[in-house]
Coordinates of C-alpha atoms and ligand atoms in Angstrom, one line a residue:
X130 CA 62.3 81.5 39.7
X131 CA 63.2 78.8 42.2
X132 CA 66.2 79.6 44.2
X133 CA 69.3 77.4 43.5
X134 CA 69.5 76.5 47.2
X135 CA 65.9 75.4 47.2
X136 CA 66.5 73.3 44.1
X137 CA 69.5 71.7 45.7
X138 CA 67.7 71.0 48.9
X139 CA 64.8 69.4 47.0
X140 CA 67.2 66.9 45.4
X141 CA 68.8 66.2 48.8
X142 CA 65.5 65.7 50.5
X143 CA 64.6 63.2 47.9
X144 CA 67.9 61.4 48.3
X145 CA 67.5 61.3 52.1
X146 CA 63.9 60.0 51.8
X147 CA 64.9 57.4 49.2
X148 CA 67.6 56.2 51.5
X149 CA 65.1 55.8 54.4
X150 CA 66.0 59.0 56.4
X151 CA 63.8 61.9 57.3
X152 CA 64.2 64.7 54.8
X153 CA 64.6 67.4 57.5
X154 CA 68.3 66.6 57.5
X155 CA 68.7 67.7 53.9
X156 CA 70.0 71.2 54.6
X157 CA 72.5 72.6 52.0
X158 CA 74.9 75.4 52.9
X159 CA 77.7 77.2 51.2
X160 CA 80.9 75.2 51.4
X161 CA 83.5 76.2 54.0
X162 CA 86.1 74.4 52.0
X163 CA 85.9 76.1 48.6
X164 CA 89.0 74.2 47.6
X165 CA 87.0 70.9 47.9
X166 CA 83.5 71.8 46.9
X167 CA 81.0 74.6 46.2
X168 CA 78.2 73.6 48.6
X169 CA 77.9 71.0 51.3
X170 CA 75.3 69.1 53.4
X171 CA 76.1 68.3 57.0
X172 CA 72.8 66.6 57.7
X173 CA 74.3 63.1 57.9
X174 CA 75.9 64.1 61.2
X175 CA 72.6 65.0 62.8
X176 CA 70.9 62.1 61.2
X177 CA 73.5 59.7 62.7
X178 CA 72.4 60.6 66.2
X179 CA 68.7 60.0 65.3
X180 CA 69.4 56.7 63.5
X181 CA 72.3 55.5 65.7
X182 CA 74.4 55.0 62.7
X183 CA 77.8 56.2 61.5
X184 CA 77.5 59.6 59.8
X185 CA 79.7 58.4 56.9
X186 CA 77.4 55.5 56.2
X187 CA 74.4 57.9 56.0
X188 CA 76.4 60.3 53.9
X189 CA 77.4 57.5 51.5
X190 CA 73.8 56.3 51.2
X191 CA 72.7 59.8 50.2
X192 CA 75.6 60.6 47.9
X193 CA 74.9 57.3 46.1
X194 CA 71.4 58.4 45.3
X195 CA 72.7 61.7 43.9
X196 CA 74.6 60.0 41.1
X197 CA 73.2 61.1 37.8
X198 CA 71.6 64.2 39.3
X199 CA 70.6 67.0 37.0
X200 CA 72.0 69.6 39.4
X201 CA 75.1 68.1 40.9
X202 CA 78.3 67.1 39.0
X203 CA 79.7 65.8 42.3
X204 CA 78.2 64.5 45.5
X205 CA 80.9 63.0 47.6
X206 CA 80.7 61.6 51.1
X207 CA 83.8 62.5 53.1
X208 CA 84.9 61.8 56.7
X209 CA 83.4 62.2 59.2
X210 CA 80.1 62.5 57.3
X211 CA 80.0 65.6 55.1
X212 CA 78.4 65.5 51.7
X213 CA 80.5 67.7 49.4
X214 CA 78.7 69.1 46.4
X215 CA 79.5 70.7 43.1
X216 CA 77.1 72.1 40.6
X217 CA 76.9 70.9 37.0
X218 CA 78.2 73.4 34.5
X219 CA 75.2 72.8 32.1
X220 CA 72.8 73.3 35.0
X221 CA 74.5 76.6 35.8
X222 CA 74.3 77.8 32.2
X223 CA 70.7 76.9 32.0
X224 CA 69.9 78.7 35.2
X225 CA 71.7 81.8 34.2
X226 CA 70.1 81.9 30.8
X227 CA 66.7 81.8 32.4
X228 CA 67.7 84.7 34.7
X229 CA 69.0 86.6 31.7
X230 CA 65.7 86.1 29.8
X231 CA 63.6 87.4 32.7
X232 CA 63.1 91.1 33.2
X233 CA 63.2 90.5 37.0
X234 CA 66.4 88.5 36.7
X235 CA 64.7 85.5 38.3
X236 CA 63.5 87.5 41.4
X237 CA 60.0 86.3 42.3
X238 CA 57.3 88.6 43.5
X239 CA 56.4 88.3 47.1
X240 CA 53.2 86.4 47.8
X241 CA 51.2 88.0 49.3
X242 CA 52.4 91.4 48.4
X243 CA 52.0 93.7 51.4
X244 CA 51.5 97.4 52.0
X245 CA 54.4 98.4 54.1
X246 CA 54.8 101.8 55.7
X247 CA 58.4 102.9 55.9
X248 CA 59.1 105.8 58.3
X249 CA 62.5 107.2 57.6
X250 CA 64.4 110.5 57.1
X251 CA 62.8 112.2 60.1
X252 CA 64.5 115.6 59.5
X253 CA 63.5 118.4 61.8
X254 CA 62.1 121.4 60.1
X255 CA 64.1 124.6 60.5
X256 CA 67.1 122.8 61.8
X257 CA 69.8 122.2 59.2
X258 CA 69.8 118.7 57.8
X259 CA 72.9 117.2 59.3
X260 CA 74.6 113.9 59.0
X261 CA 72.7 112.6 62.0
X262 CA 69.8 112.3 59.5
X263 CA 71.9 110.9 56.8
X264 CA 71.8 107.3 58.0
X265 CA 68.1 107.2 58.3
X266 CA 67.6 108.6 54.8
X267 CA 70.2 106.3 53.2
X268 CA 69.2 103.1 55.0
X269 CA 65.4 103.8 54.7
X270 CA 65.6 104.5 51.0
X271 CA 67.4 101.2 50.5
X272 CA 64.8 99.2 52.6
X273 CA 62.0 100.8 50.6
X274 CA 63.6 100.0 47.3
X275 CA 64.3 96.4 48.3
X276 CA 60.7 95.9 49.3
X277 CA 59.6 97.4 46.1
X278 CA 61.8 95.2 44.0
X279 CA 60.1 92.2 45.7
X280 CA 56.7 93.6 44.7
X281 CA 55.5 95.1 48.0
X282 CA 53.7 98.4 48.0
X283 CA 56.2 100.5 50.0
X284 CA 55.0 103.8 51.3
X285 CA 57.9 106.0 52.4
X286 CA 57.0 108.8 54.8
X287 CA 59.6 111.4 55.8
X288 CA 57.8 112.1 59.1
X289 CA 59.2 115.5 59.7
X290 CA 59.8 116.9 63.1
X291 CA 57.8 120.0 62.4
X292 CA 55.9 120.7 65.7
X293 CA 58.4 121.1 68.4
X294 CA 60.1 123.7 70.6
X295 CA 62.3 124.8 67.7
X296 CA 59.3 126.7 66.4
X297 CA 58.8 128.7 69.6
X298 CA 62.6 129.4 69.7
X299 CA 62.5 130.8 66.2
X300 CA 59.5 132.9 66.9
X301 CA 61.0 134.5 70.0
X302 CA 64.4 135.0 68.4
X303 CA 62.6 136.7 65.5
X304 CA 60.7 138.9 68.0
X305 CA 64.0 140.0 69.6
X306 CA 65.6 140.8 66.3
X307 CA 62.6 142.4 64.5
X308 CA 60.0 143.5 67.0
X309 CA 58.4 145.6 64.4
X310 CA 57.2 142.6 62.3
X311 CA 53.5 142.5 61.9
X312 CA 53.2 139.1 63.5
X313 CA 54.1 140.7 66.9
X314 CA 51.5 143.4 66.7
X315 CA 48.7 142.0 68.8
X316 CA 46.2 144.5 67.6
X317 CA 46.7 143.5 63.9
X318 CA 43.6 141.8 62.5
X319 CA 44.3 141.6 58.8
X320 CA 45.8 139.0 56.5
X321 CA 49.5 138.1 57.0
X322 CA 52.0 138.6 54.1
X323 CA 52.5 135.6 51.8
X324 CA 56.2 136.3 51.6
X325 CA 58.3 134.9 54.4
X326 CA 60.2 137.4 56.6
X327 CA 63.4 135.4 56.2
X328 CA 65.4 133.3 53.7
X329 CA 66.7 129.8 54.3
X330 CA 70.2 131.0 55.2
X331 CA 68.7 133.5 57.7
X332 CA 66.6 130.7 59.1
X333 CA 69.5 128.4 59.5
X334 CA 71.3 131.1 61.4
X335 CA 68.3 132.0 63.6
X336 CA 67.7 128.6 65.0
X337 CA 71.2 127.8 66.3
X338 CA 71.4 131.3 67.8
X339 CA 68.0 130.9 69.5
X340 CA 68.9 127.4 70.7
X341 CA 72.2 128.7 72.2
X342 CA 70.4 131.6 73.8
X343 CA 67.8 129.4 75.4
X344 CA 70.5 127.5 77.2
X345 CA 71.8 130.6 79.0
X346 CA 68.7 132.7 79.2
X347 CA 65.9 131.0 81.3
X348 CA 63.4 133.8 80.6
X349 CA 64.0 133.4 76.9
X350 CA 63.5 129.7 77.1
X351 CA 60.2 130.2 78.9
X352 CA 59.0 132.6 76.3
X353 CA 59.9 130.0 73.6
X354 CA 57.9 127.3 75.4
X355 CA 55.0 129.7 75.7
X356 CA 55.2 130.6 72.0
X357 CA 55.3 126.9 71.2
X358 CA 52.2 126.3 73.3
X359 CA 50.4 129.2 71.7
X360 CA 51.3 128.0 68.2
X361 CA 50.1 124.5 69.0
X362 CA 46.8 125.9 70.2
X363 CA 46.2 127.8 67.0
X364 CA 47.3 131.4 67.8
X365 CA 46.9 133.0 64.4
X366 CA 50.1 135.1 64.1
X367 CA 52.3 132.2 65.1
X368 CA 50.6 129.9 62.8
X369 CA 51.5 132.4 60.0
X370 CA 55.1 132.4 61.0
X371 CA 55.1 128.6 61.3
X372 CA 53.8 128.4 57.7
X373 CA 56.6 130.5 56.5
X374 CA 59.1 128.4 58.4
X375 CA 57.6 125.2 56.9
X376 CA 57.6 126.6 53.3
X377 CA 61.2 127.9 53.4
X378 CA 62.6 124.9 55.2
X379 CA 60.7 122.3 53.2
X380 CA 62.0 123.6 49.9
X381 CA 65.5 123.3 51.2
X382 CA 64.9 119.8 52.6
X383 CA 63.5 118.6 49.3
X384 CA 66.6 119.9 47.6
X385 CA 68.8 118.1 50.1
X386 CA 67.0 114.8 49.9
X387 CA 66.9 115.0 46.1
X388 CA 70.7 115.4 46.1
X389 CA 70.9 112.2 48.0
X390 CA 68.6 110.4 45.6
X391 CA 66.1 109.9 48.3
X392 CA 62.5 110.1 47.4
X393 CA 59.5 110.1 49.7
X394 CA 55.9 109.3 48.8
X395 CA 54.6 111.3 51.7
X396 CA 55.9 114.5 53.1
X397 CA 54.0 114.3 56.3
X398 CA 55.1 115.5 59.7
X399 CA 54.2 115.5 63.4
X400 CA 51.9 118.4 62.8
X401 CA 49.7 116.4 60.6
X402 CA 49.0 114.0 63.5
X403 CA 47.9 116.7 65.9
X404 CA 44.1 116.5 65.0
X405 CA 44.2 112.9 66.2
X406 CA 45.6 113.6 69.6
X407 CA 42.5 114.5 71.6
X408 CA 40.7 111.4 70.4
X409 CA 43.7 109.3 71.2
X410 CA 43.9 110.6 74.7
X411 CA 40.2 110.1 75.3
X412 CA 40.4 106.6 74.0
X413 CA 43.4 105.7 76.2
X414 CA 41.6 107.0 79.2
X415 CA 38.3 105.4 78.4
X416 CA 40.0 102.0 77.9
X417 CA 41.5 102.4 81.3
X418 CA 45.0 102.3 79.9
X419 CA 46.1 105.8 80.7
X420 CA 46.2 107.1 84.2
X421 CA 47.5 110.1 86.1
X422 CA 51.0 109.9 87.6
X423 CA 52.5 113.0 89.1
X424 CA 50.3 115.2 87.1
X425 CA 51.2 113.5 83.8
X426 CA 49.1 111.0 81.9
X427 CA 50.9 107.7 81.4
X428 CA 50.3 104.2 80.0
X429 CA 52.1 101.1 81.4
X430 CA 53.8 99.0 78.8
X431 CA 55.6 96.3 80.9
X432 CA 55.1 92.7 79.8
X433 CA 55.8 89.5 81.7
X434 CA 58.8 88.5 79.6
X435 CA 60.7 91.8 79.9
X436 CA 64.3 91.4 81.0
X437 CA 64.1 94.6 82.9
X438 CA 61.4 96.9 83.9
X439 CA 60.3 99.4 81.2
X440 CA 59.1 102.8 82.1
X441 CA 55.6 103.8 81.3
X442 CA 54.9 105.8 78.1
X443 CA 54.0 109.4 78.9
X444 CA 51.3 110.6 76.6
X445 CA 50.6 114.0 78.2
X446 CA 52.9 116.1 80.3
X447 CA 51.7 117.8 83.5
X448 CA 51.4 121.1 81.6
X449 CA 49.1 119.5 79.1
X450 CA 51.6 119.3 76.3
X451 CA 51.7 116.3 74.0
X452 CA 55.0 114.5 73.5
X453 CA 57.1 112.8 70.8
X454 CA 55.3 109.4 71.7
X455 CA 51.9 111.1 71.5
X456 CA 52.6 112.3 68.0
X457 CA 53.8 108.9 66.9
X458 CA 50.7 107.2 68.2
X459 CA 48.5 109.8 66.6
X460 CA 50.4 109.3 63.4
X461 CA 49.6 105.6 63.5
X462 CA 45.9 106.4 63.8
X463 CA 46.2 108.5 60.7
X464 CA 48.2 105.9 58.8
X465 CA 45.7 103.2 59.7
X466 CA 42.9 105.4 58.4
X467 CA 44.7 106.3 55.2
X468 CA 46.6 103.2 54.3
X469 CA 45.9 100.4 56.7
X470 CA 49.4 99.0 56.2
X471 CA 50.2 95.3 56.7
X472 CA 53.4 96.2 58.3
X473 CA 55.4 99.2 59.7
X474 CA 59.1 99.8 59.6
X475 CA 60.7 102.7 61.4
X476 CA 64.3 103.7 60.8
X477 CA 65.9 105.9 63.4
X478 CA 68.9 106.2 65.7
X479 CA 69.1 103.1 67.9
X480 CA 69.0 105.3 71.0
X481 CA 65.3 105.7 70.2
X482 CA 64.7 102.0 70.9
X483 CA 62.8 102.5 74.1
X484 CA 60.6 105.2 72.5
X485 CA 59.6 102.8 69.7
X486 CA 59.0 99.9 72.1
X487 CA 56.7 102.2 74.1
X488 CA 54.9 103.4 71.0
X489 CA 54.4 99.9 69.5
X490 CA 53.1 98.5 72.7
X491 CA 50.7 101.3 73.4
X492 CA 49.5 101.1 69.8
X493 CA 48.7 97.4 70.2
X494 CA 47.3 97.6 73.7
X495 CA 44.9 100.3 72.6
X496 CA 44.0 98.3 69.6
X497 CA 45.1 101.1 67.2
X498 CA 46.8 98.2 65.3
X499 CA 46.0 94.5 65.7
X500 CA 48.2 92.6 68.1
X501 CA 49.8 90.5 65.3
X502 CA 50.7 93.3 63.0
X503 CA 54.5 93.5 62.6
X504 CA 55.9 96.8 63.7
X505 CA 59.7 96.9 63.3
X506 CA 62.2 99.4 64.6
X507 CA 65.5 99.3 62.7
X508 CA 67.8 101.3 65.0
X509 CA 71.1 102.4 63.5
X510 CA 74.4 103.2 65.2
X511 CA 76.4 106.4 65.2
X512 CA 78.6 107.6 62.4
X513 CA 81.9 108.3 64.2
X514 CA 85.0 110.2 63.1
X515 CA 88.4 108.5 62.9
X516 CA 88.8 109.4 66.6
X517 CA 85.9 107.1 67.4
X518 CA 83.7 110.0 68.6
X519 CA 80.6 111.2 66.8
X520 CA 81.6 112.8 63.5
X521 CA 82.2 116.6 63.8
X522 CA 83.6 119.3 61.6
X523 CA 87.2 120.5 62.1
X524 CA 86.0 123.3 64.4
X525 CA 83.9 120.9 66.4
X526 CA 80.5 121.7 65.0
X527 CA 78.0 119.3 63.5
X528 CA 78.8 118.8 59.9
X529 CA 76.1 119.9 57.4
X530 CA 75.1 117.4 54.9
X531 CA 75.7 119.7 51.9
X532 CA 79.2 120.4 53.2
X533 CA 79.9 116.7 53.6
X534 CA 78.8 115.9 50.1
X535 CA 80.8 118.7 48.6
X536 CA 84.0 117.6 50.4
X537 CA 83.6 114.0 49.2
X538 CA 82.9 115.1 45.6
X539 CA 86.0 117.3 45.7
X540 CA 88.2 114.3 46.7
X541 CA 86.7 112.0 44.1
X542 CA 87.1 114.7 41.5
X543 CA 90.8 114.9 42.4
X544 CA 91.1 111.2 42.1
X545 CA 89.5 111.1 38.7
X546 CA 91.7 114.0 37.5
X547 CA 94.8 112.0 38.4
X548 CA 94.1 109.7 35.5
X549 CA 92.9 112.6 33.4
X550 CA 91.2 110.7 30.7
X551 CA 88.1 112.8 30.6
X552 CA 87.3 116.5 30.4
X553 CA 87.2 118.5 33.6
X554 CA 83.5 119.0 33.1
X555 CA 82.8 115.4 32.8
X556 CA 85.0 114.6 35.7
X557 CA 82.9 117.0 37.9
X558 CA 79.7 115.3 36.9
X559 CA 81.2 111.8 37.4
X560 CA 82.6 112.9 40.8
X561 CA 79.1 113.7 41.9
X562 CA 77.8 110.3 41.0
X563 CA 80.7 108.5 42.4
X564 CA 81.0 110.6 45.5
X565 CA 77.4 110.0 46.4
X566 CA 77.9 106.3 45.9
X567 CA 81.0 106.4 48.1
X568 CA 79.1 108.0 50.9
X569 CA 76.0 105.8 50.7
X570 CA 77.9 102.6 50.2
X571 CA 80.2 103.5 53.0
X572 CA 77.2 103.7 55.2
X573 CA 75.2 100.8 53.8
X574 CA 78.0 98.3 53.8
X575 CA 78.0 98.3 57.6
X576 CA 75.5 96.4 59.6
X577 CA 73.0 99.2 60.4
X578 CA 72.9 98.7 64.2
X579 CA 76.7 99.1 64.5
X580 CA 78.5 102.4 64.9
X581 CA 80.9 103.0 62.1
X582 CA 83.8 105.1 61.3
X583 CA 83.4 107.7 58.6
X584 CA 86.7 107.3 56.7
X585 CA 86.5 109.3 53.6
X586 CA 89.8 108.0 52.1
X587 CA 88.6 104.5 52.5
X588 CA 85.1 105.2 51.2
X589 CA 86.4 106.8 48.0
X590 CA 89.0 104.2 47.3
X591 CA 88.6 102.3 44.0
X592 CA 89.7 99.1 45.7
X593 CA 88.1 97.1 48.5
X594 CA 84.5 96.9 49.6
X595 CA 83.6 100.4 48.5
X596 CA 81.1 102.1 46.3
X597 CA 83.6 103.3 43.7
X598 CA 85.0 99.8 43.3
X599 CA 81.5 98.4 42.5
X600 CA 80.9 101.3 40.1
X601 CA 84.3 100.8 38.5
X602 CA 83.5 97.2 37.9
X603 CA 80.2 98.1 36.2
X604 CA 81.9 100.8 34.1
X605 CA 84.6 98.3 33.1
X606 CA 81.9 95.8 31.9
X607 CA 80.1 98.6 30.0
X608 CA 83.4 99.5 28.3
X609 CA 84.1 95.9 27.2
X610 CA 80.5 95.6 25.8
X611 CA 80.9 98.8 23.9
X612 CA 84.1 97.7 22.4
X613 CA 82.6 94.4 21.5
X614 CA 79.8 96.1 19.7
X615 CA 82.2 98.6 18.0
X616 CA 84.2 95.6 16.7
X617 CA 81.0 94.3 15.2
X618 CA 80.6 91.5 17.7
X619 CA 77.4 89.5 17.3
X620 CA 76.0 88.6 20.7
X621 CA 73.2 86.5 19.3
X622 CA 75.7 83.7 18.4
X623 CA 75.3 82.2 21.9
X624 CA 73.7 82.5 25.2
X625 CA 75.6 81.8 28.4
X626 CA 77.7 78.7 27.9
X627 CA 78.6 76.1 30.5
X628 CA 81.5 77.6 32.4
X629 CA 84.8 76.2 31.2
X630 CA 87.3 77.7 33.7
X631 CA 87.4 78.0 37.4
X632 CA 87.0 81.7 37.4
X633 CA 84.1 81.5 35.0
X634 CA 82.4 79.0 37.2
X635 CA 83.1 81.2 40.2
X636 CA 81.3 84.1 38.5
X637 CA 78.4 81.9 37.5
X638 CA 77.9 80.5 41.0
X639 CA 77.9 84.0 42.5
X640 CA 75.4 85.2 39.9
X641 CA 73.1 82.3 40.7
X642 CA 72.6 83.6 44.3
X643 CA 71.0 86.8 43.3
X644 CA 67.4 86.0 44.1
X645 CA 68.2 84.5 47.3
X646 CA 70.4 87.4 48.5
X647 CA 67.6 89.9 47.6
X648 CA 65.0 88.0 49.6
X649 CA 67.2 87.4 52.7
X650 CA 68.5 91.0 52.7
X651 CA 64.9 92.3 52.7
X652 CA 63.8 89.7 55.2
X653 CA 66.5 90.7 57.6
X654 CA 66.3 94.4 56.6
X655 CA 70.0 94.2 55.9
X656 CA 71.3 96.2 53.0
X657 CA 74.8 95.4 54.0
X658 CA 74.2 91.8 52.8
X659 CA 73.6 93.2 49.3
X660 CA 76.8 95.2 49.6
X661 CA 78.7 92.1 50.6
X662 CA 77.1 90.2 47.7
X663 CA 78.1 92.7 45.0
X664 CA 81.5 93.1 46.5
X665 CA 82.1 89.3 46.1
X666 CA 80.4 89.4 42.7
X667 CA 82.7 92.2 41.6
X668 CA 85.7 90.2 42.8
X669 CA 84.5 87.2 40.9
X670 CA 84.0 89.2 37.8
X671 CA 87.4 90.8 38.0
X672 CA 89.1 87.5 38.6
X673 CA 87.3 86.1 35.5
X674 CA 88.3 89.3 33.5
X675 CA 91.9 88.9 34.4
X676 CA 92.3 85.4 33.2
X677 CA 90.0 85.4 30.2
X678 CA 90.7 87.1 26.9
X679 CA 87.2 88.4 26.1
X680 CA 87.7 90.8 23.2
X681 CA 90.5 88.9 21.5
X682 CA 88.8 85.5 21.8
X683 CA 88.9 83.8 18.4
X684 CA 86.1 81.4 18.9
X685 CA 83.2 83.7 18.2
X686 CA 80.6 81.5 19.8
X687 CA 82.7 81.2 23.0
X688 CA 83.2 85.0 22.9
X689 CA 79.4 85.6 22.6
X690 CA 79.0 83.3 25.6
X691 CA 81.4 85.5 27.6
X692 CA 79.5 88.6 26.5
X693 CA 76.2 87.0 27.6
X694 CA 77.7 86.2 31.0
X695 CA 79.1 89.7 31.6
X696 CA 75.9 91.3 30.4
X697 CA 74.1 89.4 33.0
X698 CA 76.7 90.4 35.6
X699 CA 76.2 94.0 34.7
X700 CA 72.4 93.6 35.0
X701 CA 72.7 92.0 38.4
X702 CA 75.1 94.6 39.7
X703 CA 72.9 97.4 38.3
X704 CA 69.8 96.0 39.9
X705 CA 71.7 95.7 43.3
X706 CA 73.0 99.2 43.3
X707 CA 69.6 100.4 42.3
X708 CA 68.1 99.0 45.5
X709 CA 70.9 100.7 47.4
X710 CA 69.9 104.0 45.8
X711 CA 73.1 104.3 43.9
X712 CA 73.7 105.0 40.2
X713 CA 76.7 104.2 38.0
X714 CA 78.3 106.7 35.6
X715 CA 79.0 106.0 32.0
X716 CA 82.8 106.2 32.5
X717 CA 85.1 107.0 35.4
Ligands
LIG965 N1 62.6 113.7 64.0 C1 63.1 112.6 64.8 C2 64.6 113.0 65.2 O1 65.2 113.8 64.6 C3 63.2 111.3 64.0 C4 61.8 110.8 63.6 C5 61.8 109.3 63.6 N2 60.4 108.8 63.2 C6 59.4 108.7 64.1 N3 58.3 108.3 63.6 N4 59.5 109.0 65.3 O2 65.0 112.4 66.1

């Protein structure tokens, strides 16, 4: 369905052209004087320079032509040359009814639909999933859902860090604790047990212990590096331990991501890319791109337009080990082979910016992907505590995700119990849904690249630009609709009627922006724009709700019109929270 802004611009273009001006001046924007108009066109100012005329004269010419327009109830030229615009009420009603009658609420499918690889999550196996990975999961899930809503084929890959030094550390720590394990008996030739020698809680304790030890004990660290090297070169007993680590950790990760409502299409990891590394290195050398520098193998990535000199990408260390960048390049080879994506989007901490610049440039230089293939890195900022420093637990440790979620749920639960309209059991269930929404919305409502303050009290507030406020609005509409039905209301009496009050018009205008907001938010990879939109939509709804008697309206047709309007409001809000990866409870 055509966007309202486009429709308005088409009319203005015609009016500019008919008045003898170029139609490129016909840009329509949201009004910055909502007291005077709803939209405005400032093109007469620019046209004035081109035509050496007074802006107001041009504005008058154009406004004159818009009289009798099917879209505008008002087109008024005001000094020094603005064209103030208002939308016709019957046009608004017609537009909204078309939206309401469409299962996609007027959202067009993207043409052409693309296959887009979204690399997000990025948890590291055997290390606890902590809040550092929260942002990637939450933002990535939303980007994926946004693209899907627009009809793209989105492939979400968790790209686990499952091939690093943490594996060697765990192996050596395990050896110190339990030297009698069969994996450490070099003479053993048989099959290895299928049961893991540790549980997830043991594993979670082993890794931090090993990591701490390696910082004090140089010999231990060397052993761990050596074990990692042996594992990566296929040493059978360590492969067996690695498989156990993978199985135990993956089950836990899946549980964690599921509790966040984050779903991946692919559960691949760095280890899956390893078979492509030798070929990659050969190719880089053969193409003359990789060369030796201080024993390492590197590829220059500098380009003429660079503001500062960028360091080369190291693809092999002097000890022969592959690196993070090597894994990422090899992964692209695999993705090209399996999916041949039209586009790549990576979501990780913004401090990885250089890494991705290096990877993308090498990938293109080496022809792994064509030069014009979009590869985007969406780098996000840090989640800070109220002290402005990276978020920590009270004792200074890194907060575990499970812990974080539990503490939010508890607070929301207390909130809900304050009103005590539902059973404790229902309150617990609702708190889970609302708590997750508070957490995700608290994250998504910020521009991704910015650091933000994790302020639990603000996030769980039922007022302001928060998840609970949006959910509360949806629940409120649900409850009105339920009561309307219980009272025997007949919604088929009317569709959405031309708005008759200011607040009704405000709600209508905000609803009409839906398709445009979805497209821009995805185009800019900016979930916070959806948040801002539904925050304003909720405000408009609540304003309307406060000055309109819906359930006690005597005029049944009028009432059915309201019901149609708020039904659409609920549908739009629900669609929007859906792409944010948030759900609404029945009651709260
Ligand atoms: N595992 C990495 C980390 O914890 C994030 C992975 C991001 N994705 C990628 N393709 N490099 O920092």
